[in-house]
PDB file of C-alpha atoms and ligand atoms in Angstrom:
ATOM      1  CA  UNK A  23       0.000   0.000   0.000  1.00  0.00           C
ATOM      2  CA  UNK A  24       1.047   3.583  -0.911  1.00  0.00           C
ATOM      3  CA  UNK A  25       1.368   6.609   1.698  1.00  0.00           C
ATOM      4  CA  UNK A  26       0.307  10.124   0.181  1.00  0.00           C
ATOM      5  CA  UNK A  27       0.614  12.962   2.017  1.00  0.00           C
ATOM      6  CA  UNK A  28      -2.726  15.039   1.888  1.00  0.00           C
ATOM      7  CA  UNK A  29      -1.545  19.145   1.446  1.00  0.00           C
ATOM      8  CA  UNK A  30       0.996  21.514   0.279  1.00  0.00           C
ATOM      9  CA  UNK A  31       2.796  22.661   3.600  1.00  0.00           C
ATOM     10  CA  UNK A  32       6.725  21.853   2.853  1.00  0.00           C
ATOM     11  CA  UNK A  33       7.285  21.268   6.942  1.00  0.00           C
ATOM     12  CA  UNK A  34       4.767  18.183   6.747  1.00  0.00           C
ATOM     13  CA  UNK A  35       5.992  16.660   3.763  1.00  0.00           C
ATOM     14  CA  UNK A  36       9.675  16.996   4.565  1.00  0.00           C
ATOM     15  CA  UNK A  37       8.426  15.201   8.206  1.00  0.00           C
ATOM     16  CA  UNK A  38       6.726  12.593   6.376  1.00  0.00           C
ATOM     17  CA  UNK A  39       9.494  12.219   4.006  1.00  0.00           C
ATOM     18  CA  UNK A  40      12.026  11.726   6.866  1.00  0.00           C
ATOM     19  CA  UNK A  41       9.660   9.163   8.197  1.00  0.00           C
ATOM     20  CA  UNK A  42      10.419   6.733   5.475  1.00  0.00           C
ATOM     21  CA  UNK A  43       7.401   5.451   4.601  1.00  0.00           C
ATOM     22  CA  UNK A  44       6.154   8.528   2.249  1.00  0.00           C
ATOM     23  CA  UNK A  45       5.430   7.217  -1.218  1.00  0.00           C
ATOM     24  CA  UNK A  46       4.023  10.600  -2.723  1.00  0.00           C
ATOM     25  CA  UNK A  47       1.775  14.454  -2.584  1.00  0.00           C
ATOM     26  CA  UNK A  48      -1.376  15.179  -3.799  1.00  0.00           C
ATOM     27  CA  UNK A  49      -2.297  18.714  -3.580  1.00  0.00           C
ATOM     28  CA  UNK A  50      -5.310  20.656  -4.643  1.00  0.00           C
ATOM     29  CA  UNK A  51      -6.137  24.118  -4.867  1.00  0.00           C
ATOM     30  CA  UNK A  52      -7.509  24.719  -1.376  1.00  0.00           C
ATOM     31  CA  UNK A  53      -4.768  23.050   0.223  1.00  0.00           C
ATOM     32  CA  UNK A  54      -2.357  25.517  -2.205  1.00  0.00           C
ATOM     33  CA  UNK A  55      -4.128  28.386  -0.693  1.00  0.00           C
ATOM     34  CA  UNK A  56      -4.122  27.206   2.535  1.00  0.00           C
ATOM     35  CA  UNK A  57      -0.568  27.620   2.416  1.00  0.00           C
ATOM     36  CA  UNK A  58      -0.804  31.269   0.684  1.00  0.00           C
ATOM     37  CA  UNK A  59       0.132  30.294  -2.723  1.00  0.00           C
ATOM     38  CA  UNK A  60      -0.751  33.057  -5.170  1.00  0.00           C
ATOM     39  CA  UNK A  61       0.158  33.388  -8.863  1.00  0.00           C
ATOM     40  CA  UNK A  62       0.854  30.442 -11.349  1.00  0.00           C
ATOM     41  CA  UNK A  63       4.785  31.168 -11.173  1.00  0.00           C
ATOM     42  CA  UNK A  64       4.618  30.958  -7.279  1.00  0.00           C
ATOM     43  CA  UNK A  65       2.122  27.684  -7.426  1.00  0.00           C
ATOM     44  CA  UNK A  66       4.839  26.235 -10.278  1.00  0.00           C
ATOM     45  CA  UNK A  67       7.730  26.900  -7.669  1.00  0.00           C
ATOM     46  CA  UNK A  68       6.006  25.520  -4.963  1.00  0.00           C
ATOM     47  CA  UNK A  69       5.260  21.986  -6.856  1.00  0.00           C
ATOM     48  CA  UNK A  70       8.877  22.087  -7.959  1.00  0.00           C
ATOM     49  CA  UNK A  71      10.064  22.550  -4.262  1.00  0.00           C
ATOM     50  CA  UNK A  72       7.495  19.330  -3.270  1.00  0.00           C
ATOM     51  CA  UNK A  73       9.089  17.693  -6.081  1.00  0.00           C
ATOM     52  CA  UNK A  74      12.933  18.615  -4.083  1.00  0.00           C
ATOM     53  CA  UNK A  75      11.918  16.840  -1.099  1.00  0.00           C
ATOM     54  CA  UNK A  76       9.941  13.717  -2.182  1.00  0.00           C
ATOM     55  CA  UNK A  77      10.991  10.567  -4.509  1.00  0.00           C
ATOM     56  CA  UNK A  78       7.795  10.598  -6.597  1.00  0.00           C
ATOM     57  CA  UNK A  79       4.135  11.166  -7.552  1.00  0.00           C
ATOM     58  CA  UNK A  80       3.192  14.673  -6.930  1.00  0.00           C
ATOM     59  CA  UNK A  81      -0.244  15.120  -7.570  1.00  0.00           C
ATOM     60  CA  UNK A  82      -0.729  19.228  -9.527  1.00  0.00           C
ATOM     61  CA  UNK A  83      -4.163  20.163 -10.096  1.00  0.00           C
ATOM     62  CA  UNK A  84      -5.409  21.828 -13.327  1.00  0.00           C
ATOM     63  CA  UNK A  85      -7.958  24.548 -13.185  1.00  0.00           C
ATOM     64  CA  UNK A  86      -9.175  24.900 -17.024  1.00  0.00           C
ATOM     65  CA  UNK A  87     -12.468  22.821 -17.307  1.00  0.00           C
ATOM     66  CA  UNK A  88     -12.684  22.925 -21.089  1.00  0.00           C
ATOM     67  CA  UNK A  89     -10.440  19.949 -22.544  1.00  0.00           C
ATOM     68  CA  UNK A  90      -7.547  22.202 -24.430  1.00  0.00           C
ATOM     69  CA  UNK A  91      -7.399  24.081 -21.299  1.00  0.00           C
ATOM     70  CA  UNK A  92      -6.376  20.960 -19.292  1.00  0.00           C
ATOM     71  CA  UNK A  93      -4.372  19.688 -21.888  1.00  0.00           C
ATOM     72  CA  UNK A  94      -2.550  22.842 -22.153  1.00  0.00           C
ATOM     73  CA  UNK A  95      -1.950  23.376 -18.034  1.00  0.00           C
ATOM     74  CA  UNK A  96      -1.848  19.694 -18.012  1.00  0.00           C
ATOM     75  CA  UNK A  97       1.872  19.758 -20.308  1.00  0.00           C
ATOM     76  CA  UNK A  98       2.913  22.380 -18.437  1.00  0.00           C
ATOM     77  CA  UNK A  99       2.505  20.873 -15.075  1.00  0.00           C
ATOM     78  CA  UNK A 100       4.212  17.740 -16.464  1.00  0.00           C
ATOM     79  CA  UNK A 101       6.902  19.819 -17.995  1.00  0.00           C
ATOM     80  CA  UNK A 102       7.380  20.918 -14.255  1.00  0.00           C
ATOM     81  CA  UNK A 103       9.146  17.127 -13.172  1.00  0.00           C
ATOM     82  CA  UNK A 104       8.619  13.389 -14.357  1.00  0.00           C
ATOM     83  CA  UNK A 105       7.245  13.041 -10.580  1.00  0.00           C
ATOM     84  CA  UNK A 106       4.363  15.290 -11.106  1.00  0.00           C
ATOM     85  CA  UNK A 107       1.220  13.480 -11.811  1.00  0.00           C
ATOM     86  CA  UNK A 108      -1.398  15.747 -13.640  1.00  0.00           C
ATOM     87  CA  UNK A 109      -5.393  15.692 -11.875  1.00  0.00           C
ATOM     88  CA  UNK A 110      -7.723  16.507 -13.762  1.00  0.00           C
ATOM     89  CA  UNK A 111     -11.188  16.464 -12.489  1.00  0.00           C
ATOM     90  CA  UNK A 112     -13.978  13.780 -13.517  1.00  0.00           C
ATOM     91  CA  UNK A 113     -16.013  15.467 -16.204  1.00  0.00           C
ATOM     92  CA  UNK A 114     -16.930  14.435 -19.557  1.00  0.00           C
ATOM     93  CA  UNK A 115     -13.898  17.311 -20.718  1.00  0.00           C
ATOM     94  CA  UNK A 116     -11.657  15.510 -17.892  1.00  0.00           C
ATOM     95  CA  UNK A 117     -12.058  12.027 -19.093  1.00  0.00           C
ATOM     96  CA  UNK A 118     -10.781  13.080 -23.088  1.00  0.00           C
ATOM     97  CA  UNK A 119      -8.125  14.921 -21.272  1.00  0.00           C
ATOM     98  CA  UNK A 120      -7.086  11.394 -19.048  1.00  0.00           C
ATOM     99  CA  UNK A 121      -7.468   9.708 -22.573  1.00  0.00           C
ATOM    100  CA  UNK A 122      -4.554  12.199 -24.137  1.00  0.00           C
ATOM    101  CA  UNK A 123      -2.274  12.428 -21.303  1.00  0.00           C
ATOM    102  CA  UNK A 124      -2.310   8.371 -21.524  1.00  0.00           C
ATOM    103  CA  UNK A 125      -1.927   8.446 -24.527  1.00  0.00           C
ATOM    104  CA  UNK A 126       0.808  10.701 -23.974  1.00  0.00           C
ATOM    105  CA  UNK A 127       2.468   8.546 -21.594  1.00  0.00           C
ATOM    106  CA  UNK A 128       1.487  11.683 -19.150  1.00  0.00           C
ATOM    107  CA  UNK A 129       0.378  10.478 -15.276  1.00  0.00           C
ATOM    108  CA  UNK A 130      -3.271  11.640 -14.053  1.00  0.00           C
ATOM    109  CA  UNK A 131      -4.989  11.397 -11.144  1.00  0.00           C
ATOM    110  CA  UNK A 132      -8.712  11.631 -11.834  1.00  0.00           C
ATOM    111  CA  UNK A 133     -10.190  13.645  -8.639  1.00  0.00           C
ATOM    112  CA  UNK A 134     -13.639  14.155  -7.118  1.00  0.00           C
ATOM    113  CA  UNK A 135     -14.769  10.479  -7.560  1.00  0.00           C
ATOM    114  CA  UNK A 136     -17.648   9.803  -5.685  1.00  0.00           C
ATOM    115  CA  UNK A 137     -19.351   6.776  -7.611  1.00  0.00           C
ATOM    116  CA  UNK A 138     -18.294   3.448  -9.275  1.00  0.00           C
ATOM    117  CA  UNK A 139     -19.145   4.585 -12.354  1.00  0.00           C
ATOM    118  CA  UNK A 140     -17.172   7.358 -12.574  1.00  0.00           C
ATOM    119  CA  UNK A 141     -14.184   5.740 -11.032  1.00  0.00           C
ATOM    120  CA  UNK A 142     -15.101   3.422 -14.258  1.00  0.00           C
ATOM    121  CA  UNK A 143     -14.778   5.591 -16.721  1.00  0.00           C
ATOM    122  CA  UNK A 144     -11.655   6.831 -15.396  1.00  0.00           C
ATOM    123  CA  UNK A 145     -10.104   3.168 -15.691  1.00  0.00           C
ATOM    124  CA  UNK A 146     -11.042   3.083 -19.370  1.00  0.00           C
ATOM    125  CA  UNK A 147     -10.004   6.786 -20.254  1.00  0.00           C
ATOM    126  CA  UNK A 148      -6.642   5.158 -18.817  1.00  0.00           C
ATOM    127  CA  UNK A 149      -6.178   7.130 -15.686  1.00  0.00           C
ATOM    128  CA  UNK A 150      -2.848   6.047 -13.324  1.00  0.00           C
ATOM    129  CA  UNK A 151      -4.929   7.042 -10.373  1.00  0.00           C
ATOM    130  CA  UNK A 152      -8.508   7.184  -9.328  1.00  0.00           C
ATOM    131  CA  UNK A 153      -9.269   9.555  -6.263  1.00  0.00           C
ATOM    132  CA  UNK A 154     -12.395   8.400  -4.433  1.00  0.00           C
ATOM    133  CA  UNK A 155     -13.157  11.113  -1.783  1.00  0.00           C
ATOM    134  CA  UNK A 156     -14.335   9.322   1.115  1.00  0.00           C
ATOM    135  CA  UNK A 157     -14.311  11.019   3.709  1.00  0.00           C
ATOM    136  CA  UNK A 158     -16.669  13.820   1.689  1.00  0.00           C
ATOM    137  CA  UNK A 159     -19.200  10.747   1.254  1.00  0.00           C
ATOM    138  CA  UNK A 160     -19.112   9.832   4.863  1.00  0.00           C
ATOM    139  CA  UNK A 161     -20.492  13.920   5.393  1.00  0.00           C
ATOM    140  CA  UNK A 162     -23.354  13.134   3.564  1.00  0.00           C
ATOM    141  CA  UNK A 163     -23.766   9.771   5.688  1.00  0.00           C
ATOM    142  CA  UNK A 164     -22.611   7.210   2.865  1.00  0.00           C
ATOM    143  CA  UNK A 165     -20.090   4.883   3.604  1.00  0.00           C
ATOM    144  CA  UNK A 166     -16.837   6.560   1.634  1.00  0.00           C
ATOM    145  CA  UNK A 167     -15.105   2.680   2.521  1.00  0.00           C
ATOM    146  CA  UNK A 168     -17.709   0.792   0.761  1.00  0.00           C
ATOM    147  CA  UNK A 169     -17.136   2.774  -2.213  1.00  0.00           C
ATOM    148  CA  UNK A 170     -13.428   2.275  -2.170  1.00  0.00           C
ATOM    149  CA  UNK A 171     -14.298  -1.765  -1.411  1.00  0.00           C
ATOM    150  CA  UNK A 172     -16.724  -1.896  -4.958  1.00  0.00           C
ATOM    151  CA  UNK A 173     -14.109   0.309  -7.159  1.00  0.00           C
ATOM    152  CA  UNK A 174     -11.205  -2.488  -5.707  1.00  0.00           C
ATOM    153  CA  UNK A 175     -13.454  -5.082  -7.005  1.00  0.00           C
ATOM    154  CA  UNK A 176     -14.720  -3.539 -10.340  1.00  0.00           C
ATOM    155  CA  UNK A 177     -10.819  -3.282 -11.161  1.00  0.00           C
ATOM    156  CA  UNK A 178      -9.750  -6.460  -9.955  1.00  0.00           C
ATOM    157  CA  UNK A 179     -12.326  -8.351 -11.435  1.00  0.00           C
ATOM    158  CA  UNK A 180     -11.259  -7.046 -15.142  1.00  0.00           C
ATOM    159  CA  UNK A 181      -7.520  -6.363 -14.239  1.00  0.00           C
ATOM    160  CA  UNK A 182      -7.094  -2.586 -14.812  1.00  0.00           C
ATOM    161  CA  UNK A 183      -3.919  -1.030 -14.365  1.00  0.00           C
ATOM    162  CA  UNK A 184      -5.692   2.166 -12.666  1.00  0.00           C
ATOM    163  CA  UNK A 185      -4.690   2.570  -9.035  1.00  0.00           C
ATOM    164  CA  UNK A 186      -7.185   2.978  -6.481  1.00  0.00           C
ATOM    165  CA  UNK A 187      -6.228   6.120  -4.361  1.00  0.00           C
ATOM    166  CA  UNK A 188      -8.144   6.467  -1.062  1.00  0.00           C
ATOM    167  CA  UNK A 189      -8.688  10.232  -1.001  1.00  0.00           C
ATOM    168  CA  UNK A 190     -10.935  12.601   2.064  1.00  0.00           C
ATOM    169  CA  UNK A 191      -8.947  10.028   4.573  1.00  0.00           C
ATOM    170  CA  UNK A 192      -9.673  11.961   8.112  1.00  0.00           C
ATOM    171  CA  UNK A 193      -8.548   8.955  10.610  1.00  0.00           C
ATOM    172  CA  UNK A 194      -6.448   6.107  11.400  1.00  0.00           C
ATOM    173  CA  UNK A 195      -9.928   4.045  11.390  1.00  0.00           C
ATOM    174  CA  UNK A 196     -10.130   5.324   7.655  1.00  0.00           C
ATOM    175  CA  UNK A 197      -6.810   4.224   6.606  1.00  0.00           C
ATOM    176  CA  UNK A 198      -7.260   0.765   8.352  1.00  0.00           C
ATOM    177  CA  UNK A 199     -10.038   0.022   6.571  1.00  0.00           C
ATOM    178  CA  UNK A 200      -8.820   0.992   3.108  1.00  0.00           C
ATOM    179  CA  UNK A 201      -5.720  -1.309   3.728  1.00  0.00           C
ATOM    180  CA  UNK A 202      -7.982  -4.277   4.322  1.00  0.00           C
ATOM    181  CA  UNK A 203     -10.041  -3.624   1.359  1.00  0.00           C
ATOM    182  CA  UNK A 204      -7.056  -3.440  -0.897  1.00  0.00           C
ATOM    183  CA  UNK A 205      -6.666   0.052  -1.931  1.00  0.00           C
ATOM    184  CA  UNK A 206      -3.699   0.577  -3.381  1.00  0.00           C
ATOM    185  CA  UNK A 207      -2.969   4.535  -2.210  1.00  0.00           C
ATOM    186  CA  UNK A 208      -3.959   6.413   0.568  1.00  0.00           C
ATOM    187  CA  UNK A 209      -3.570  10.065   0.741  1.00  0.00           C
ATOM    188  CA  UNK A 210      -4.203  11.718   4.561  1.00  0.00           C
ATOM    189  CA  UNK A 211      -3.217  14.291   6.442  1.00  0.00           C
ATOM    190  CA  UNK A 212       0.176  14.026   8.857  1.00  0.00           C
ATOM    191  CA  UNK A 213      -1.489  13.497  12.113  1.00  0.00           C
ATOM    192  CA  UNK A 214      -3.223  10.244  10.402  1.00  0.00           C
ATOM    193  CA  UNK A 215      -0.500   8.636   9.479  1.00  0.00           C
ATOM    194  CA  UNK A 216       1.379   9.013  12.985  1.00  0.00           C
ATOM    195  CA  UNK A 217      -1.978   8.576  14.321  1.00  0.00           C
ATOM    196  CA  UNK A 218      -1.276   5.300  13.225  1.00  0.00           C
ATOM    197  CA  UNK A 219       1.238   4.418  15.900  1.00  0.00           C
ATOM    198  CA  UNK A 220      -0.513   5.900  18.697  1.00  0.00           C
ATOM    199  CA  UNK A 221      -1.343   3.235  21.621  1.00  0.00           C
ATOM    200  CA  UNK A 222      -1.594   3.871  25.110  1.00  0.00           C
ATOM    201  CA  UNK A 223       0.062   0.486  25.928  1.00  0.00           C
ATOM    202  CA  UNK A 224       2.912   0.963  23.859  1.00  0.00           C
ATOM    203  CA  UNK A 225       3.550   4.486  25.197  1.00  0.00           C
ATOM    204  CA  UNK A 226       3.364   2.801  29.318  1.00  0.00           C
ATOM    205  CA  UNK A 227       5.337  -0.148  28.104  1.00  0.00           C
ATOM    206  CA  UNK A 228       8.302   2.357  27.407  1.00  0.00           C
ATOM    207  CA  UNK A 229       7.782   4.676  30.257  1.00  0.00           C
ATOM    208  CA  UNK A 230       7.809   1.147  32.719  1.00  0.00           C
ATOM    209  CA  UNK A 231      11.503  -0.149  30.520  1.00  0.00           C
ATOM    210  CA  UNK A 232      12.894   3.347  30.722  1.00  0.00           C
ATOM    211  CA  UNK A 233      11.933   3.708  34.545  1.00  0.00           C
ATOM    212  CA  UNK A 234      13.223  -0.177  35.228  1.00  0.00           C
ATOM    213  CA  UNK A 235      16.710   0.422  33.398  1.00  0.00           C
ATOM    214  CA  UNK A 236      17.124   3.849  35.356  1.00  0.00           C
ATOM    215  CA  UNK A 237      16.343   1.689  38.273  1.00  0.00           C
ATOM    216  CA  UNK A 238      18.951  -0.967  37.387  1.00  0.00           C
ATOM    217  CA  UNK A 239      21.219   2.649  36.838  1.00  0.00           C
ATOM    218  CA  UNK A 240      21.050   3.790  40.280  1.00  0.00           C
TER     219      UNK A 240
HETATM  220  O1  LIG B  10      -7.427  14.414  -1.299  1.00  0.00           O
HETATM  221  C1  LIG B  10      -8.629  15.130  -1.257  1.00  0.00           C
HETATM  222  C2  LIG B  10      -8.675  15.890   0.004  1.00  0.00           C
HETATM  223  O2  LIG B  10      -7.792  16.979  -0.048  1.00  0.00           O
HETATM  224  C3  LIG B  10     -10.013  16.305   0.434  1.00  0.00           C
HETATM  225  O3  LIG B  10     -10.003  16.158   1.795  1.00  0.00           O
HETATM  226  O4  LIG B  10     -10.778  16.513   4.070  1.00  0.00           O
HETATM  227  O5  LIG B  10     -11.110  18.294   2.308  1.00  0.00           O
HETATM  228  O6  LIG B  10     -12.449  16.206   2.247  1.00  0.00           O
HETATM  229  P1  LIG B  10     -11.151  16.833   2.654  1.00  0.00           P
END
């Protein structure tokens, strides 16, 4: 299973990154602003310093919505690093967009997924990544995980090459579940993925060896 990191701040990816366990960055352009981005050549910069600190697979969103719009913002994100990996959004203009960046040999990440069929589509258009958001579903009180659990199957049962990318992850719960379903990415924030090793046994287990070998110390 794949570790994104869910947002743009440099501090959190670099931690992540020093973790060991970071396998990519997906971005979007709320979490951009979040972190005061303004102006193309400053967003362009930015991806390019993500790209700096992390091995692979930085997700850059385009903004156009009309296909020669994405393809053209599209190139030009690419153009940025191999690592970047374009996401486009899942509209009918976004899937012919997916269909000529695969055919270009260009990485895409189809975002805003919230049904099989869409997530479908995606596949055939020849997307790298599909971007179910499910912690977005879970608002609106439907179960984000099933829909991760029926995309998994849809894909295995007809072997696509699309990657299922567990997107809207808010908890550890969240990221448990997609790794016994089978998803093959899941992109959180920081505090979920060291949420992950939180346990209040382990953390008395250490405090009782440290206090036993100061003991042994004295
Ligand atoms: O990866 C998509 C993500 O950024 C959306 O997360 O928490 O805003 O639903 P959230």
């Amino acid at each position: 299973m794949k570790f994104f990191i869910d947002t743009a701040n440099l501090a959190e990816i670099q931690e992540a990154h020093n973790l060991g366990i970071l396998d990519g960055v997906t971005t979007n352009p709320s979490l951009m602003a979040k972190e005061g981005i303004k102006g193309q050549e400053n967003i362009n910069a930015h991806y390019q310093a993500i790209c700096h600190i992390v091995d692979d697979n930085v997700s850059a969103e385009v903004i156009a919505t009309d296909f020669e719009g994405m393809v053209k913002e599209g190139e030009a994100l690419a153009a940025l690093s191999p690592k970047i990996v374009v996401k486009v959004p899942v509209t009918q203009e976004g899937i012919k967009a997916i269909r000529y960046f695969s055919d270009k040999g260009i990485r895409t990440n189809c975002t805003l997924i919230f049904s099989a069929g869409q997530a479908l589509l995606a596949a055939k258009a020849g997307a790298t990544y599909v971007s179910p958001f499910i912690g977005r579903l879970d608002d609106v009180s439907q179960d984000g995980t099933e829909l991760i659990a029926q995309i998994v199957a849809i894909f295995s049962n007809y072997q696509f090459s699309t990657q299922v990318l567990a997107a809207s992850v808010r908890h550890t719960m969240h990221l448990i579940q997609c790794a016994e379903i089978g998803a093959h990415v899941a992109t959180c924030p920081l505090k979920v993925i060291t949420g992950l090793l939180n346990h209040p046994l382990t953390n008395n287990g250490l405090q009782k060896f440290l206090a036993d070998y100061a003991k042994s110390q004295a």
